[in-house]
């Protein structure tokens, strides 16, 4: 950390020196003839998404010769550390693409602009209040949540049909108990060496917590004093307990996929080894691109519990750097970029769902093809991820929750030990961030 701060101070000094000559380390911030230049760092990575982002930037630039936006390609893999370095060095892009669960430390650290006085009422009112909660820290709003991704079940339609199981819908989903029983029926029908479900749990924390909302779990509880504590209640045990039982007791879920990423499970899914794979909604694009010809698949809602179809999500966000000298112009670009018709283009490019109420109503997002309609129906139930605004969550996730869930799902520890680690060890971590 000391080396990072020394580097940050050096970069800040260099930026100050260059600012005196009207430049930044990346070149002129304002061009000739009074043209304002804004840097927009996008994390789009799929070709369709990158193309949609670039086209919108080009359209803005063509219509606004006095405010030009430079597209900068970022990466999800390194965005947190890259942004931290650029903030401390005074070289952050004006417009920042990120995810809401990465914003808390930046917002509390004073690196992001409070958007309340900058955003037009049209944009504020078009996005539901529960989505704005994902980017609200203290009294300020530090990002516009614009795309979100529920976890759905990608299923082999033929296997489900041959087994004669009930196919759920958003109006009549499986319960968690019914999902477990259906998995038993499918595994029995599929034969030895094949499983009803592949759970890719390389990142077990977000899966466990976000799906846990459907069963009434929250884990993180904020008191009247604003401080957050961890509590592992009955609802918090439903989803982890179901997954553990499917792997350990029922043998209806493959143990070998517990450490896998979502993409790793697709070959087995295409080959009939797994009937169902719970994946993020955007994985549909990979299935369309990679599935063998004639592969018949369907998108199903995740099971429901005491909380219905509720799921926790951490939407993709767009923020403005506090150090940007052109916040007003950056907000004008955001208003253009997130017009409902443009948000639909971004959602289609990323195979995700918009937070915008007007954009979500677009017919293109309600076609039965590729499960768009099912996703749109589930979108109404999406809520902020339980740990959304909790300071210290990244440390708790990396040092406490990830190893605890990994050991629990592998069978190395039981529910009592899982609860002890998540709560007792976790509260010690959170307490350090909430002193004073």
mmCIF file of N, CA and C in Angstrom, residues 11-12 14-16 18-19 23-27 29 39 41 82-83 85-94 321 323:
data_model
loop_
_atom_site.group_PDB
_atom_site.id
_atom_site.type_symbol
_atom_site.label_atom_id
_atom_site.label_comp_id
_atom_site.label_asym_id
_atom_site.label_seq_id
_atom_site.Cartn_x
_atom_site.Cartn_y
_atom_site.Cartn_z
ATOM 1 N N UNK A 11 2.581 10.378 -9.509
ATOM 2 C CA UNK A 11 1.709 10.619 -10.655
ATOM 3 C C UNK A 11 0.918 11.910 -10.492
ATOM 4 N N UNK A 12 0.497 12.193 -9.264
ATOM 5 C CA UNK A 12 -0.254 13.413 -9.018
ATOM 6 C C UNK A 12 0.610 14.633 -9.287
ATOM 7 N N UNK A 14 3.144 14.765 -11.353
ATOM 8 C CA UNK A 14 3.319 14.849 -12.802
ATOM 9 C C UNK A 14 2.082 15.441 -13.447
ATOM 10 N N UNK A 15 0.897 15.003 -12.979
ATOM 11 C CA UNK A 15 -0.340 15.531 -13.545
ATOM 12 C C UNK A 15 -0.460 17.025 -13.298
ATOM 13 N N UNK A 16 -0.058 17.480 -12.086
ATOM 14 C CA UNK A 16 -0.135 18.900 -11.774
ATOM 15 C C UNK A 16 0.797 19.701 -12.659
ATOM 16 N N UNK A 18 1.855 18.856 -15.658
ATOM 17 C CA UNK A 18 1.344 18.869 -17.025
ATOM 18 C C UNK A 18 0.116 19.752 -17.160
ATOM 19 N N UNK A 19 -0.681 19.797 -16.075
ATOM 20 C CA UNK A 19 -1.865 20.643 -16.127
ATOM 21 C C UNK A 19 -1.471 22.098 -16.304
ATOM 22 N N UNK A 23 -2.102 20.265 -20.398
ATOM 23 C CA UNK A 23 -2.118 18.877 -20.871
ATOM 24 C C UNK A 23 -2.316 17.946 -19.686
ATOM 25 N N UNK A 24 -2.600 16.694 -20.007
ATOM 26 C CA UNK A 24 -2.564 15.612 -19.031
ATOM 27 C C UNK A 24 -1.636 14.557 -19.587
ATOM 28 N N UNK A 25 -1.398 13.514 -18.784
ATOM 29 C CA UNK A 25 -0.503 12.448 -19.237
ATOM 30 C C UNK A 25 -1.040 11.745 -20.458
ATOM 31 N N UNK A 26 -2.340 11.833 -20.703
ATOM 32 C CA UNK A 26 -2.936 11.176 -21.862
ATOM 33 C C UNK A 26 -3.137 12.129 -23.032
ATOM 34 N N UNK A 27 -2.627 13.352 -22.889
ATOM 35 C CA UNK A 27 -2.824 14.321 -23.963
ATOM 36 C C UNK A 27 -3.741 15.427 -23.516
ATOM 37 N N UNK A 29 -6.716 17.644 -22.403
ATOM 38 C CA UNK A 29 -8.059 17.394 -21.897
ATOM 39 C C UNK A 29 -9.061 18.221 -22.700
ATOM 40 N N UNK A 39 -13.042 11.654 -21.498
ATOM 41 C CA UNK A 39 -12.595 10.271 -21.652
ATOM 42 C C UNK A 39 -13.621 9.339 -21.017
ATOM 43 N N UNK A 41 -14.220 5.474 -20.151
ATOM 44 C CA UNK A 41 -13.640 4.130 -20.046
ATOM 45 C C UNK A 41 -14.757 3.110 -19.965
ATOM 46 N N UNK A 82 -6.879 -0.690 -11.299
ATOM 47 C CA UNK A 82 -6.564 0.340 -12.295
ATOM 48 C C UNK A 82 -7.214 1.669 -11.935
ATOM 49 N N UNK A 83 -8.468 1.616 -11.500
ATOM 50 C CA UNK A 83 -9.149 2.851 -11.119
ATOM 51 C C UNK A 83 -8.525 3.463 -9.872
ATOM 52 N N UNK A 85 -5.470 3.301 -8.855
ATOM 53 C CA UNK A 85 -4.218 3.954 -9.240
ATOM 54 C C UNK A 85 -4.485 5.262 -9.970
ATOM 55 N N UNK A 86 -5.450 5.254 -10.876
ATOM 56 C CA UNK A 86 -5.735 6.469 -11.646
ATOM 57 C C UNK A 86 -6.354 7.556 -10.770
ATOM 58 N N UNK A 87 -7.184 7.164 -9.786
ATOM 59 C CA UNK A 87 -7.747 8.151 -8.863
ATOM 60 C C UNK A 87 -6.639 8.805 -8.048
ATOM 61 N N UNK A 88 -5.784 7.975 -7.463
ATOM 62 C CA UNK A 88 -4.734 8.512 -6.606
ATOM 63 C C UNK A 88 -3.713 9.305 -7.404
ATOM 64 N N UNK A 89 -3.572 8.999 -8.674
ATOM 65 C CA UNK A 89 -2.640 9.731 -9.523
ATOM 66 C C UNK A 89 -3.249 10.919 -10.238
ATOM 67 N N UNK A 90 -4.553 11.175 -10.013
ATOM 68 C CA UNK A 90 -5.198 12.307 -10.668
ATOM 69 C C UNK A 90 -5.438 12.115 -12.142
ATOM 70 N N UNK A 91 -5.510 10.862 -12.585
ATOM 71 C CA UNK A 91 -5.646 10.591 -14.017
ATOM 72 C C UNK A 91 -6.860 9.727 -14.342
ATOM 73 N N UNK A 92 -7.905 9.804 -13.534
ATOM 74 C CA UNK A 92 -9.090 8.997 -13.786
ATOM 75 C C UNK A 92 -9.832 9.494 -15.019
ATOM 76 N N UNK A 93 -10.456 8.588 -15.768
ATOM 77 C CA UNK A 93 -11.305 9.027 -16.886
ATOM 78 C C UNK A 93 -12.487 9.827 -16.353
ATOM 79 N N UNK A 94 -13.036 10.689 -17.194
ATOM 80 C CA UNK A 94 -14.186 11.488 -16.777
ATOM 81 C C UNK A 94 -15.401 10.601 -16.518
ATOM 82 N N UNK A 321 -16.099 10.994 -12.549
ATOM 83 C CA UNK A 321 -15.012 11.202 -11.594
ATOM 84 C C UNK A 321 -15.170 12.552 -10.900
ATOM 85 N N UNK A 323 -12.861 14.405 -9.887
ATOM 86 C CA UNK A 323 -11.835 15.319 -10.396
ATOM 87 C C UNK A 323 -12.101 15.802 -11.819
#
